[in-house]
Coordinates of C-alpha atoms in Angstrom, one line a residue:
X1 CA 122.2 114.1 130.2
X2 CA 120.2 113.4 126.5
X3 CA 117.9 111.2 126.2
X4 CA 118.3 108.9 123.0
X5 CA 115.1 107.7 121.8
X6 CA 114.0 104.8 119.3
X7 CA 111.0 103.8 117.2
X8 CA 109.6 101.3 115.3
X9 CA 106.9 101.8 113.0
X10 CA 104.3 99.2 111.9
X11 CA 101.3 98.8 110.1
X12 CA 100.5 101.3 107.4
X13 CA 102.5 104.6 105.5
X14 CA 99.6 106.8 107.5
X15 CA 101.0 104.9 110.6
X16 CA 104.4 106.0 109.3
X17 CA 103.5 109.1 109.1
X18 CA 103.0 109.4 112.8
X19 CA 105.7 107.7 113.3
X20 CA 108.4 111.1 111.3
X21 CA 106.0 113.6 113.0
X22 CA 106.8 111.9 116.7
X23 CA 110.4 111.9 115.3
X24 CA 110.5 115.4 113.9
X25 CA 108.9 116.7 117.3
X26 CA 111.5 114.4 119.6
X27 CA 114.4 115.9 117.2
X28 CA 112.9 119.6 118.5
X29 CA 113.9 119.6 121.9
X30 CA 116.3 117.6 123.8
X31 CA 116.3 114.4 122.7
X32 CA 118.8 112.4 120.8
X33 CA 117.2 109.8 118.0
X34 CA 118.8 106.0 117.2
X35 CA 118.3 103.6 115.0
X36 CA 120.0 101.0 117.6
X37 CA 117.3 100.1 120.3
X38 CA 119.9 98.8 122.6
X39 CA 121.3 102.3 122.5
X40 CA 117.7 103.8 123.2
X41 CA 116.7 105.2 126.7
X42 CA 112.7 105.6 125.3
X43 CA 111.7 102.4 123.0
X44 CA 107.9 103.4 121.0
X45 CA 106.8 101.0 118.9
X46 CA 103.8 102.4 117.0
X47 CA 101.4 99.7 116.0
X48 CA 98.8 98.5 113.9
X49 CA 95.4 96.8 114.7
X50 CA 93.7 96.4 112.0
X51 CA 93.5 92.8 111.6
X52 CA 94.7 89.6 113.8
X53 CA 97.7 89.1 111.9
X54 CA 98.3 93.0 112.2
X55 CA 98.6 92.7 116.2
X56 CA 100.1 89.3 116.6
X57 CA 103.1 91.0 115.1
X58 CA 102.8 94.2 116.8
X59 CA 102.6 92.3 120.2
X60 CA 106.0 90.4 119.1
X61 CA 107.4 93.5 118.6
X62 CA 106.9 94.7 121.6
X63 CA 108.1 91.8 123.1
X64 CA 110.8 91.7 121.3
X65 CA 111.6 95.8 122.5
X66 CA 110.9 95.2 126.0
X67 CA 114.0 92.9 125.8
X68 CA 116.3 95.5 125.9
X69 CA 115.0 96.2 129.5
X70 CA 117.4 93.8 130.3
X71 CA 120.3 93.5 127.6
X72 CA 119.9 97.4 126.5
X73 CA 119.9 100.8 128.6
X74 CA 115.9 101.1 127.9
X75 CA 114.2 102.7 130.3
X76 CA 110.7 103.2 129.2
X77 CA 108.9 101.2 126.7
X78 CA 105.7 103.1 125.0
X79 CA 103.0 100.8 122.9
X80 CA 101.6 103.7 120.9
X81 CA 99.3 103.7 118.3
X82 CA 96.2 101.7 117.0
X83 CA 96.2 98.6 119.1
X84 CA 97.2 100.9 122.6
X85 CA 93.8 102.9 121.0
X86 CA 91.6 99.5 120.7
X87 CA 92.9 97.6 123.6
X88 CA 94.6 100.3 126.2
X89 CA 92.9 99.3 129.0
X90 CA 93.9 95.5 128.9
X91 CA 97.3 95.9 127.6
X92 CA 98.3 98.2 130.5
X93 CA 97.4 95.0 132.7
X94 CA 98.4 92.1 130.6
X95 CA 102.1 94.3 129.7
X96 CA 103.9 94.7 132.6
X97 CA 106.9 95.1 130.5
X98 CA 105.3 98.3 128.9
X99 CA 105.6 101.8 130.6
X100 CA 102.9 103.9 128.7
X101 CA 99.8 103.2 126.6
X102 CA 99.3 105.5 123.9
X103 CA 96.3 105.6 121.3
X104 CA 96.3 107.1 117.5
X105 CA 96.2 110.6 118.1
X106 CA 98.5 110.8 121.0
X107 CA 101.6 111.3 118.6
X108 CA 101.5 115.1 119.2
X109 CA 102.0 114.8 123.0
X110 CA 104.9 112.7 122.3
X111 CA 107.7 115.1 124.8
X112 CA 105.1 115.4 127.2
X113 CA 104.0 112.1 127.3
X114 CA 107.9 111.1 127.4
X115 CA 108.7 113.1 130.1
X116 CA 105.8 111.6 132.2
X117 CA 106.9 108.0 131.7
X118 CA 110.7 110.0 132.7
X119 CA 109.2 111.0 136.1
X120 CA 107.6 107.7 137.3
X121 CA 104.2 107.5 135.9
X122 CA 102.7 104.6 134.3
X123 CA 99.7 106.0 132.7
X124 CA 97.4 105.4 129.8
X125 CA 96.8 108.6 127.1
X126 CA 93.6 108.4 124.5
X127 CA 93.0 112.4 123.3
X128 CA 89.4 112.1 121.5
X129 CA 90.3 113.8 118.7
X130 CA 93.1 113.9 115.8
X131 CA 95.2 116.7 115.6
X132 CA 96.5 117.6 112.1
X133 CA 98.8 120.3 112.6
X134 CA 102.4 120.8 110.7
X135 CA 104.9 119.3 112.3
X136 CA 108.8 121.5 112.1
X137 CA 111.0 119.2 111.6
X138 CA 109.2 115.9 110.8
X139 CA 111.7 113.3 110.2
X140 CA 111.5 111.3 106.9
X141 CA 112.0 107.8 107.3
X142 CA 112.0 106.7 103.8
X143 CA 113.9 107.5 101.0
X144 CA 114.7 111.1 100.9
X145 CA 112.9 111.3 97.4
X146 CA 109.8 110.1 98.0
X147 CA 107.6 110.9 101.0
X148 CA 103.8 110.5 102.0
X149 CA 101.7 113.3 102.9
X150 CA 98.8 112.4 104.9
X151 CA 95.5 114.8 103.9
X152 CA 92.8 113.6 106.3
X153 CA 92.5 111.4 109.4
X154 CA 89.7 108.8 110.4
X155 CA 87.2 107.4 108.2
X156 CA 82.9 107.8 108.4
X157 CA 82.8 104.7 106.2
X158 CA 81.1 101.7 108.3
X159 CA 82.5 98.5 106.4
X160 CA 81.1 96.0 108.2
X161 CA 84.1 94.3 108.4
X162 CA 86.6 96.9 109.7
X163 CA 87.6 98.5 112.8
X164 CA 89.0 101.9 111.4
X165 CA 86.8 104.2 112.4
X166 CA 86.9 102.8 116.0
X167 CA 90.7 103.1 116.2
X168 CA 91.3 106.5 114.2
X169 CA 87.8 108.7 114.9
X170 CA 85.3 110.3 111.9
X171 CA 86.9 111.6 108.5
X172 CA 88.7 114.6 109.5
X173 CA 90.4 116.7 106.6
X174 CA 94.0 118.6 106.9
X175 CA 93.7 122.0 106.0
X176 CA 94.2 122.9 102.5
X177 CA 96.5 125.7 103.1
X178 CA 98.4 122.9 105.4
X179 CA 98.8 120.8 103.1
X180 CA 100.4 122.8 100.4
X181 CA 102.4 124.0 103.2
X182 CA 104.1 120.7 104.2
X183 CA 104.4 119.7 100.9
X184 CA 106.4 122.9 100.1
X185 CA 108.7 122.0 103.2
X186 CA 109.0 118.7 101.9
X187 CA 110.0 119.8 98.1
X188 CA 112.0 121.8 99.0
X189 CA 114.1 119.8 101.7
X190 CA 114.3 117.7 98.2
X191 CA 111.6 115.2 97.7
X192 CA 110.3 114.7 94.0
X193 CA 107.6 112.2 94.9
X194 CA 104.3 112.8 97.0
X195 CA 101.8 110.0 98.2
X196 CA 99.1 111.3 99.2
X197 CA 97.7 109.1 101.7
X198 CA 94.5 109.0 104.3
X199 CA 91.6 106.4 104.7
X200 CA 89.9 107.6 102.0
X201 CA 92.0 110.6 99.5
X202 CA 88.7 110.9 97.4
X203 CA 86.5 112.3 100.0
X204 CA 89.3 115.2 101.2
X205 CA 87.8 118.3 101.6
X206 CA 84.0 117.2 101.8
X207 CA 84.1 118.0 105.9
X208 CA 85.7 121.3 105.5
X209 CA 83.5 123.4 102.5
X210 CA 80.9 120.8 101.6
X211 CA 82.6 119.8 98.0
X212 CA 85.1 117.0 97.3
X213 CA 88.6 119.5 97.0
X214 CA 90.8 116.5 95.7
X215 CA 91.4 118.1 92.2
X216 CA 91.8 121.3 93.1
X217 CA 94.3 120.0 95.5
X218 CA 96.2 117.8 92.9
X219 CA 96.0 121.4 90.9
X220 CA 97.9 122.9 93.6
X221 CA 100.2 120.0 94.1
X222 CA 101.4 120.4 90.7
X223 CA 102.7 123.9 91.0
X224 CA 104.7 123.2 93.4
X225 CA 108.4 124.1 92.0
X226 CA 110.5 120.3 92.7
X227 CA 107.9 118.2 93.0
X228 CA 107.7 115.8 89.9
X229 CA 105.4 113.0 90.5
X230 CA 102.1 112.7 92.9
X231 CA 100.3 109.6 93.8
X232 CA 97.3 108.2 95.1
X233 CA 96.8 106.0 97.7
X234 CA 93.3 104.7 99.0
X235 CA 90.6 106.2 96.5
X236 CA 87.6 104.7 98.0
X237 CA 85.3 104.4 94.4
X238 CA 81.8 106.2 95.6
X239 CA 84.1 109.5 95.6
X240 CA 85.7 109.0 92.3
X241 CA 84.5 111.7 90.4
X242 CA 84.7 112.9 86.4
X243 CA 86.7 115.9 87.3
X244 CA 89.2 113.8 89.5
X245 CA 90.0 111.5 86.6
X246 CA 90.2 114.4 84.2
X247 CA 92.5 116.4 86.4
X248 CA 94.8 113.1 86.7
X249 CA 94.6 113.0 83.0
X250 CA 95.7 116.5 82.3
X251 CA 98.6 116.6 84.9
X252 CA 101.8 115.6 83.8
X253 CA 102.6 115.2 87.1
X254 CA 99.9 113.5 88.3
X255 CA 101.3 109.1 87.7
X256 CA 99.0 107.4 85.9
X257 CA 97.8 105.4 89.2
X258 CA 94.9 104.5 91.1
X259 CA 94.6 102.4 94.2
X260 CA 90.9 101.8 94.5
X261 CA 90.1 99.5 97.2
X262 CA 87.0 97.4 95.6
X263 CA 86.5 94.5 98.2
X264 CA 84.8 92.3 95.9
X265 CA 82.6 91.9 93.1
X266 CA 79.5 90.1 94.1
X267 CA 77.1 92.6 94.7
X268 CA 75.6 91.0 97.3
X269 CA 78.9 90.2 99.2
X270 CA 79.3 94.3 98.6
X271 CA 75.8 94.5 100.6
X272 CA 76.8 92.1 103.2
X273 CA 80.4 94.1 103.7
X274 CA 77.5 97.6 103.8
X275 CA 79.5 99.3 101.0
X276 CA 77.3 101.5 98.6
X277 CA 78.8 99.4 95.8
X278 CA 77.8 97.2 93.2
X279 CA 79.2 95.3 90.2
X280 CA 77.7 97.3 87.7
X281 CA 78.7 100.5 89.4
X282 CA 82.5 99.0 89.7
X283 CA 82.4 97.8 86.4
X284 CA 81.5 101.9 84.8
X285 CA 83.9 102.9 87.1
X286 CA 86.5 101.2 85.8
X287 CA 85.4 101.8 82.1
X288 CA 84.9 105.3 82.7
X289 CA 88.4 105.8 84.5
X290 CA 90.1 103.9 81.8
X291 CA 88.4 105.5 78.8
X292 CA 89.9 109.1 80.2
X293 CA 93.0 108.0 81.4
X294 CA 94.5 105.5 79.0
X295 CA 97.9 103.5 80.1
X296 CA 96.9 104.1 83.7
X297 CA 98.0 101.5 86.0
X298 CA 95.0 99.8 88.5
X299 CA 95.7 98.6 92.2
X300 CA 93.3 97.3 93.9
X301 CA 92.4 94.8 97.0
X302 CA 90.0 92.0 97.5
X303 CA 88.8 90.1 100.4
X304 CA 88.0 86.3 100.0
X305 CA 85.9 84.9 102.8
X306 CA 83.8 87.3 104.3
X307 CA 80.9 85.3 105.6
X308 CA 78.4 84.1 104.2
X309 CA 80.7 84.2 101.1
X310 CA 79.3 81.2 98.3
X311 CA 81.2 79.1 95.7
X312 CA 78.9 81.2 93.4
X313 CA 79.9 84.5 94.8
X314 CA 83.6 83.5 95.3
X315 CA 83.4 82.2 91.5
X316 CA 81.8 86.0 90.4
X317 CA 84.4 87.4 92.1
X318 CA 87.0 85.1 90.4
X319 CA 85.3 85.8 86.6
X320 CA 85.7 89.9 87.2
X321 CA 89.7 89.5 87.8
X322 CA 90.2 87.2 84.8
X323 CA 87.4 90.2 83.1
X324 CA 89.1 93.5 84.5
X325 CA 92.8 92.0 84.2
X326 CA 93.6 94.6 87.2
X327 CA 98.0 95.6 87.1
X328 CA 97.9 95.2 90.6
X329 CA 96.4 93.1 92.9
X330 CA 96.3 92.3 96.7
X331 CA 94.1 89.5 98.1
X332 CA 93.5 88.9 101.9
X333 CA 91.2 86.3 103.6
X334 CA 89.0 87.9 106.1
X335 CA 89.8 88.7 109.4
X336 CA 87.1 87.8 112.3
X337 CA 87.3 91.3 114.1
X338 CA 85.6 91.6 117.9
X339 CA 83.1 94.9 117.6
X340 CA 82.3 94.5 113.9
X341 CA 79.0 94.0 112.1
X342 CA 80.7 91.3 110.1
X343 CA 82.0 88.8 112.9
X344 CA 78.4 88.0 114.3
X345 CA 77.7 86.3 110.8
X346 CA 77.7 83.1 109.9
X347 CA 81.5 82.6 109.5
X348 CA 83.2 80.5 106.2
X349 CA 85.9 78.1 107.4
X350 CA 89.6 78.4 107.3
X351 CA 90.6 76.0 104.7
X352 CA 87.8 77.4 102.3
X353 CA 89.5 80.8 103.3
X354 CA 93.4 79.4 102.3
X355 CA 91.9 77.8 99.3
X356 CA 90.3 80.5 97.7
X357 CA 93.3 83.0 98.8
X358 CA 95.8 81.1 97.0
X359 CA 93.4 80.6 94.0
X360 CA 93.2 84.2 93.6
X361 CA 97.0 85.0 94.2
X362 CA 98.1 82.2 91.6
X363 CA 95.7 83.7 88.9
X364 CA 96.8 87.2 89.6
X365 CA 100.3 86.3 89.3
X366 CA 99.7 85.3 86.1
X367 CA 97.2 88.0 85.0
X368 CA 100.4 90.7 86.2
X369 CA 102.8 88.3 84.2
X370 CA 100.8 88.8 81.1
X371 CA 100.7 92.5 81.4
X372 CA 104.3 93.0 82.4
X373 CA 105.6 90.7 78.9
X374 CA 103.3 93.7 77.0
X375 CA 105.6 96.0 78.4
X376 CA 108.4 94.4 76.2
X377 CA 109.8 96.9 73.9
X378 CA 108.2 99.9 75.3
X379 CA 109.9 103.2 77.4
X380 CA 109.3 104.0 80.8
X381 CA 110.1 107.3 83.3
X382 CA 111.7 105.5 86.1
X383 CA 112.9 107.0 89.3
X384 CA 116.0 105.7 90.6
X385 CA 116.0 103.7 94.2
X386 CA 119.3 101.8 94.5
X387 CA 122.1 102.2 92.6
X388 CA 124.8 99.0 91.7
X389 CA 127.0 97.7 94.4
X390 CA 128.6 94.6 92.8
X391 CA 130.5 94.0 96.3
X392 CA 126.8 94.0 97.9
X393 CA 124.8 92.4 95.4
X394 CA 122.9 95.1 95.0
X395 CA 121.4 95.6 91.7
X396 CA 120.3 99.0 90.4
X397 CA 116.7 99.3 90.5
X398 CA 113.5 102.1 90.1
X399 CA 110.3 102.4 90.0
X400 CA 107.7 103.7 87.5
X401 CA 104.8 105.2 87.4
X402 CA 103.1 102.0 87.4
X403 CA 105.1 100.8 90.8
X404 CA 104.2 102.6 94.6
X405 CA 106.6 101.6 96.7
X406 CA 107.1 98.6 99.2
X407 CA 103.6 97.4 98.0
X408 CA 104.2 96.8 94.0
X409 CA 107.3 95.3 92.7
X410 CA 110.6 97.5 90.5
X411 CA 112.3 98.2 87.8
X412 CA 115.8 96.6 87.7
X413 CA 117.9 98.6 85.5
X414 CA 121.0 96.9 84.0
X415 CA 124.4 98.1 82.6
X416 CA 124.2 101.1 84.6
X417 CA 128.1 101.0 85.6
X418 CA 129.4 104.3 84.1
X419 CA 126.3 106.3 84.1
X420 CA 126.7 108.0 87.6
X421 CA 123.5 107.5 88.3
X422 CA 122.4 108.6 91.9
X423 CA 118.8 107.4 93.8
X424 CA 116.1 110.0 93.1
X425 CA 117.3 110.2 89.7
X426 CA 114.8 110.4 86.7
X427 CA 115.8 108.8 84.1
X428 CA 114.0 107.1 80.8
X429 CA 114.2 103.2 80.0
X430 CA 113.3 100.4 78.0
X431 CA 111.5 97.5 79.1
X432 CA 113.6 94.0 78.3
X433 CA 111.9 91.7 80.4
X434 CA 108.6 91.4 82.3
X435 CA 107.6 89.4 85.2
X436 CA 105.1 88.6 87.5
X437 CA 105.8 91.4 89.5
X438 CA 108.9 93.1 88.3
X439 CA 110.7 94.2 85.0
X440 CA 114.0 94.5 83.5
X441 CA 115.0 97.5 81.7
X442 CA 118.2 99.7 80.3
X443 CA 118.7 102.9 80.8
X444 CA 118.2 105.0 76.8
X445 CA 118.1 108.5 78.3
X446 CA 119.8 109.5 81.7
X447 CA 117.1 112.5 81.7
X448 CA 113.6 111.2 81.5
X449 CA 111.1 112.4 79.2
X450 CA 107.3 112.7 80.4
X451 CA 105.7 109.1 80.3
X452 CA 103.4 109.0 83.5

């Protein structure tokens, strides 16, 4: 008889990531995939835990899962991923309800580990070391357009706040060759949009010849026949080099994006967090990767809170977003985490924490307002989502260069009946309305011209 097996991912796309390659080797042999978990035999929920608020709802979830114990036909329940890496032993005492424990880079043991559980073992599995190899058949879980291509695993970064390299290992780079291989699979099974993902994509290559290989790999990328737009995602700013930024400005193909996770802007704050940052650096950065790459579209994220954090260093922090006027913004208030540098200082209370959070959000919101309303009047590449469903109430929306997905906001397109237009769709628009986080557009040109 075939087993049917179900999933759910959490935490981030490189999470997800695991999450189609578990899929795409479970899809290999004899196993039957659902999306209904009271249909599943094997439940895995693949978590997160980075962050309290990252495991509270990874917990739930496998709460929730373990559930169909008793209403569903589950069998076995696997808590795989980072918070079975950070807390295996305890959670195989404290979860009763769950059958196997299994950490970040047991995903490519997935069968074996499967058919264990199967035969009556309960049994934790921790392998030392990520493995990076192709996977057949991984199994895309997002739109069949766009797809993330992880390039490197772990981090060597020590943020003195942050528990990655703990849960995922030292920076550990995918083949090049690899790479262009899966991406080729990927094109040609018919995705147009590749994000390239890992804890840090501007220090790929460095562990395997010495030299940072990101442009040479965006180079590559780019002659891939099918593939139309590449993204970054995670482009820590020490490996942000002149040759990256002009490589991204003389690709067509490359979007005019960064993501550039900053932190803060007090220098001393950037000291205290043990990034080699500073303001002044941050601040040529960002001068420097605007003056070669005009239009392009800035995401970053900012932690309020981190101890020891001052009115004065809060308010420096507060001047450089109202200075920079970043497109995209995501604020978080710190997160006390047990085996960090960071949680043995002196700690800056909650409320100050909420206060500052929601300072920071409302001013960003209108910041991202303000830019949006400049969009008025101008043309945009957008790439078709979701198409019109008037019985649904489902509007027909994209995404632009300037949007990544499930992180930034869309593109609504309006009187799109009669076009025939289909998700993965390129098509060129007009900006009628912006918002704080989305716009409204019409469709000029069913084919889209070249405006990344």
């Amino acid at each position: 008889m075939s087993i049917k097996i179900g999933l759910v991912s959490l935490g981030c796309p490189k999470n997800l990531v695991d999450s189609e390659n578990m899929l795409g080797l479970l899809k290999e042999k004899e196993f039957i995939l659902t999306p209904e978990p009271a249909l599943a035999d094997v439940i895995i929920v693949n978590t997160c835990g980075f962050i309290e608020s990252a495991k509270e709802e990874s917990i739930q979830a496998v709460l929730e899962m373990a559930e169909y114990k008793k209403s569903g036909q589950c069998k076995i329940l696997i808590l795989a991923g980072c918070l079975g890496e950070r807390y295996a032993e305890e959670l195989i005492e404290e979860m009763p309800e769950v059958d196997v424990i299994a950490g970040s880079h047991a995903w490519h043991d997935i069968v074996g580990t499967i058919r264990r559980a199967l035969a009556g073992e309960r049994f934790v599995v921790r392998p030392a070391e990520a493995v990076l190899n192709i996977v057949k058949e991984r199994v895309l879980t997002t739109p069949k357009h766009t797809a993330y291509l992880k390039i490197a695993e772990g981090c060597d970064n020590a943020c003195s706040y942050c528990v990655i390299p703990q849960l995922r290992g030292p920076y550990k780079s995918k083949l090049f060759s690899d790479v262009i291989a899966e991406a080729q699979k990927m094109a040609g099974e018919g995705v147009k949009e590749l994000i390239l993902v890992a804890q840090d994509v501007t220090r790929y290559g460095e562990d395997l010849t010495g030299s940072l290989l990101l442009p040479d790999l965006l180079e590559a990328l780019t002659q891939i026949p099918g593939v139309e737009w590449l993204r970054l995602m995670y482009a820590y700013p020490q490996y942000i080099t002149g040759r990256l930024l002009d490589t991204i400005a003389a690709q067509p193909k490359a979007c005019k994006y960064l993501d550039i996770p900053l932190q803060h802007a007090s220098t001393s704050v950037l000291d205290r967090m043990n990034r080699p940052d500073s303001k002044e650096s941050i601040t040529n950065l960002l001068t420097a990767i605007r003056k070669t790459i005009p239009g392009i579209c800035l995401r970053t994220t900012f932690i309020v809170g981190f101890p020891g954090e001052t009115e004065q260093e809060y308010q420096e922090l507060k001047k450089f977003l109202l200075e920079q006027k970043f497109d995209r913004v995501g604020i978080f208030s710190y997160s006390q985490e047990e085996g960090t540098v960071a949680a043995e200082l002196p700690q800056v209370d909650e409320e100050t924490k909420e206060r500052r959070f929601h300072e920071l959000m409302s001013l960003q919101a209108r910041i991202s307002e303000e830019k949006n309303v400049d969009l008025e009047g101008s043309e945009l590449t957008v790439m078709v989502e979701t198409i019109e469903d008037a019985e649904a109430s489902v509007p027909a929306a994209g995404r632009s260069y300037r949007e990544a997905p499930d992180i930034d906001g869309v593109v609504y397109l309006e009187k799109t009946v009669g076009l025939e237009l289909k998700p993965g769709d390129i098509v060129t628009v007009r900006v009628l309305q912006g918002f704080s986080y989305d716009l409204a557009a019409e469709v000029i040109h069913p084919k889209a011209g070249d405006t990344r």
